[in-house]
XYZ file of C-alpha atoms in Angstrom:
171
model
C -43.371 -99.540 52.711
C -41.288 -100.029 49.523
C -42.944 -101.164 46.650
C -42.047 -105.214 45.270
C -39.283 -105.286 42.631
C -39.212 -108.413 41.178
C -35.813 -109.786 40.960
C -33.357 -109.257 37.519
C -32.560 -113.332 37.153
C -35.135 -115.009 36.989
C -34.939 -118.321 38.424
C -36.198 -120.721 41.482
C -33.768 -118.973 44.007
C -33.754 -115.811 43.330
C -37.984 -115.703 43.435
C -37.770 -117.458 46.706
C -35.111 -114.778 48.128
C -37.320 -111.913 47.010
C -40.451 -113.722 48.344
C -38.445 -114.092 51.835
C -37.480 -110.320 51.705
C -40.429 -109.071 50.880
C -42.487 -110.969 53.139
C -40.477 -110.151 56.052
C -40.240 -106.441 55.265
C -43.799 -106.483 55.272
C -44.048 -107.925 58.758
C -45.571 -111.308 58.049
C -44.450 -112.866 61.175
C -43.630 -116.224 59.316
C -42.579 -114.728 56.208
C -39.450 -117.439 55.566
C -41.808 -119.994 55.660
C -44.704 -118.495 53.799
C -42.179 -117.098 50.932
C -41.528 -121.457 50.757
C -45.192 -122.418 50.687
C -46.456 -119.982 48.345
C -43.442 -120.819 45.775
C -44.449 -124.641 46.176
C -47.546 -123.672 45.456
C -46.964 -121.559 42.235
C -44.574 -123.957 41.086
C -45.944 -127.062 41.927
C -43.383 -128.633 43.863
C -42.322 -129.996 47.394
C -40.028 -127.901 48.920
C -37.066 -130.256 48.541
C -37.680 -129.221 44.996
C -37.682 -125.905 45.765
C -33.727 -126.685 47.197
C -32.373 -128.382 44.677
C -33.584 -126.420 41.691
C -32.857 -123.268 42.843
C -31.000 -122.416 39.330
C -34.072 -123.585 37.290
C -35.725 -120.352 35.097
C -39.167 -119.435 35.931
C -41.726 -119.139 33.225
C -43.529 -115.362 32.660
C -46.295 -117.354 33.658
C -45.017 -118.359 36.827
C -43.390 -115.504 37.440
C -46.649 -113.018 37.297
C -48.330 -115.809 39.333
C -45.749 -115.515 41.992
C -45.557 -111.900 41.917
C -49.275 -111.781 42.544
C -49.368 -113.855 45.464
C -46.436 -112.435 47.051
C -48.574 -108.715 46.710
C -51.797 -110.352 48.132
C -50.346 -111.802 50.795
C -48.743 -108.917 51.610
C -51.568 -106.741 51.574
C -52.514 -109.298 54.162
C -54.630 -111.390 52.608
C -55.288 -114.587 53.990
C -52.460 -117.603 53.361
C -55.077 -120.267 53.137
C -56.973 -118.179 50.621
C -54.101 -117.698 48.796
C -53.075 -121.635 48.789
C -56.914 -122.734 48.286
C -56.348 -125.157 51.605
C -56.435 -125.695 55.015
C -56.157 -128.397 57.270
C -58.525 -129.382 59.862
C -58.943 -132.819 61.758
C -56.255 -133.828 60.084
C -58.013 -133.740 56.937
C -57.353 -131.086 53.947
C -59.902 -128.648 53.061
C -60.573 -126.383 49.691
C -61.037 -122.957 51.045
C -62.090 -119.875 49.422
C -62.915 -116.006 50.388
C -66.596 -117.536 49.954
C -65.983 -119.753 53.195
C -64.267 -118.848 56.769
C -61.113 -121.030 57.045
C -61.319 -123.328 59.371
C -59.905 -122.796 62.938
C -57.780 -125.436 65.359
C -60.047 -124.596 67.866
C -63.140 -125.614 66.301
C -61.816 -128.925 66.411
C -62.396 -129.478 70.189
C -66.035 -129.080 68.887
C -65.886 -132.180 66.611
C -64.444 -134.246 69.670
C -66.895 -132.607 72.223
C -70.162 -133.608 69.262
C -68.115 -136.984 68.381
C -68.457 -137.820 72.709
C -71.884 -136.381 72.888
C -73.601 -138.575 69.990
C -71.909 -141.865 70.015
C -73.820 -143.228 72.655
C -76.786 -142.269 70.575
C -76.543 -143.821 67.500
C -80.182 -142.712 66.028
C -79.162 -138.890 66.469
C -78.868 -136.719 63.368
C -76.864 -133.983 63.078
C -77.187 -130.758 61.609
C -74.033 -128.262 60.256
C -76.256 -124.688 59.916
C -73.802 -122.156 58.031
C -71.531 -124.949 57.153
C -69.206 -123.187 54.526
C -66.084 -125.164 54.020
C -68.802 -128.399 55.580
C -65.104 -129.034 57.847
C -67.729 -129.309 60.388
C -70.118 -132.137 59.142
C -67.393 -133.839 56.745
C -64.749 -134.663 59.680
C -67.965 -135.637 61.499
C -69.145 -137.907 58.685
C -65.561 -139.401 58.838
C -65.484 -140.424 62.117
C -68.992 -141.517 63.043
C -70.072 -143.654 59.788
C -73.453 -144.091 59.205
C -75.088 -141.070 61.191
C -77.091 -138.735 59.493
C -75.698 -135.340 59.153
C -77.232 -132.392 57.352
C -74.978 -129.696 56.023
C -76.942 -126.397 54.977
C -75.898 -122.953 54.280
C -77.275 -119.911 52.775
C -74.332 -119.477 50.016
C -74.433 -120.792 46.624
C -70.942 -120.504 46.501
C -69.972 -121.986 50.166
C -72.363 -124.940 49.507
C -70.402 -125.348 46.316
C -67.080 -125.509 48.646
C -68.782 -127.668 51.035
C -69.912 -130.194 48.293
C -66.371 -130.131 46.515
C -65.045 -131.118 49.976
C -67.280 -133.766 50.558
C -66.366 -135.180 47.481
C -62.712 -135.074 47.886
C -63.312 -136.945 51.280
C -65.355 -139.274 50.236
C -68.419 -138.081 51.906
C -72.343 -137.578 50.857
């Protein structure tokens, strides 16, 4: 594969073309779209923003910071790692490499738990190994009140976890 060269101009839309091509010659399936999310996310914009200021100049900042997450991503490192977030239960969760992102799937687990406990309403519930605590917090979100105990192994997952719970609200 040929190695990233960063564009000569140095503005919105040229970093966004390069991120495209680059992506895509790497053979990230969704590489238009992940070249847009990873741009908003260096730049710190919606991608409206993105459009309209595509003549803007990038700071060296920004432009090592894109450069970098451009490389990772295409030495196919995670995108939710790389944007610090996923979504799950319709809720938006800080994710590092210290935590497995969480999965669509798992959420037919919180509806199958969510069915199983609310006609108990003295059951606790416990999360064992609950990194990102997607688990227990979307839970705790949608059956106030019950007693659920998050634990994991990890100083730095439980660190996630708590961060999360914070953010939605949740103890």
């Amino acid at each position: 594969m040929a190695a990233l060269v960063m564009p000569e101009l140095k503005t919105v839309g040229a970093l966004v073309a390069w991120a495209r091509q680059s992506l895509v010659q790497a053979g990230i399936s969704n590489g238009v779209q992940e070249a847009m999310w990873l741009l908003e996310h260096a730049l710190r914009v919606r991608s409206h923003q993105l459009v309209s200021q595509t003549d803007r100049l990038v700071s060296p900042d920004v432009l090592a910071l894109v450069e970098s997450l451009v490389a990772r991503r295409v030495a196919r490192e995670p995108l939710q790692y790389l944007l610090g977030s996923q979504e799950f239960c319709g809720l938006e969760f800080s994710v590092s490499p210290a935590v497995l992102i969480p999965r669509p799937e798992t959420e037919l687990l919180i509806h199958q738990v969510i069915g199983h406990v609310q006609p108990l309403p003295k059951a606790a519930i416990v999360d064992v190994g609950t990194g990102s605590g997607c688990i227990a917090i979307a839970l705790a979100s949608r059956l106030n009140g019950r007693r659920i105990l998050a634990i994991d192994r990890s100083p730095e997952a439980l660190g996630v976890a708590q961060f999360n719970a914070m953010k939605h609200g949740v103890r």
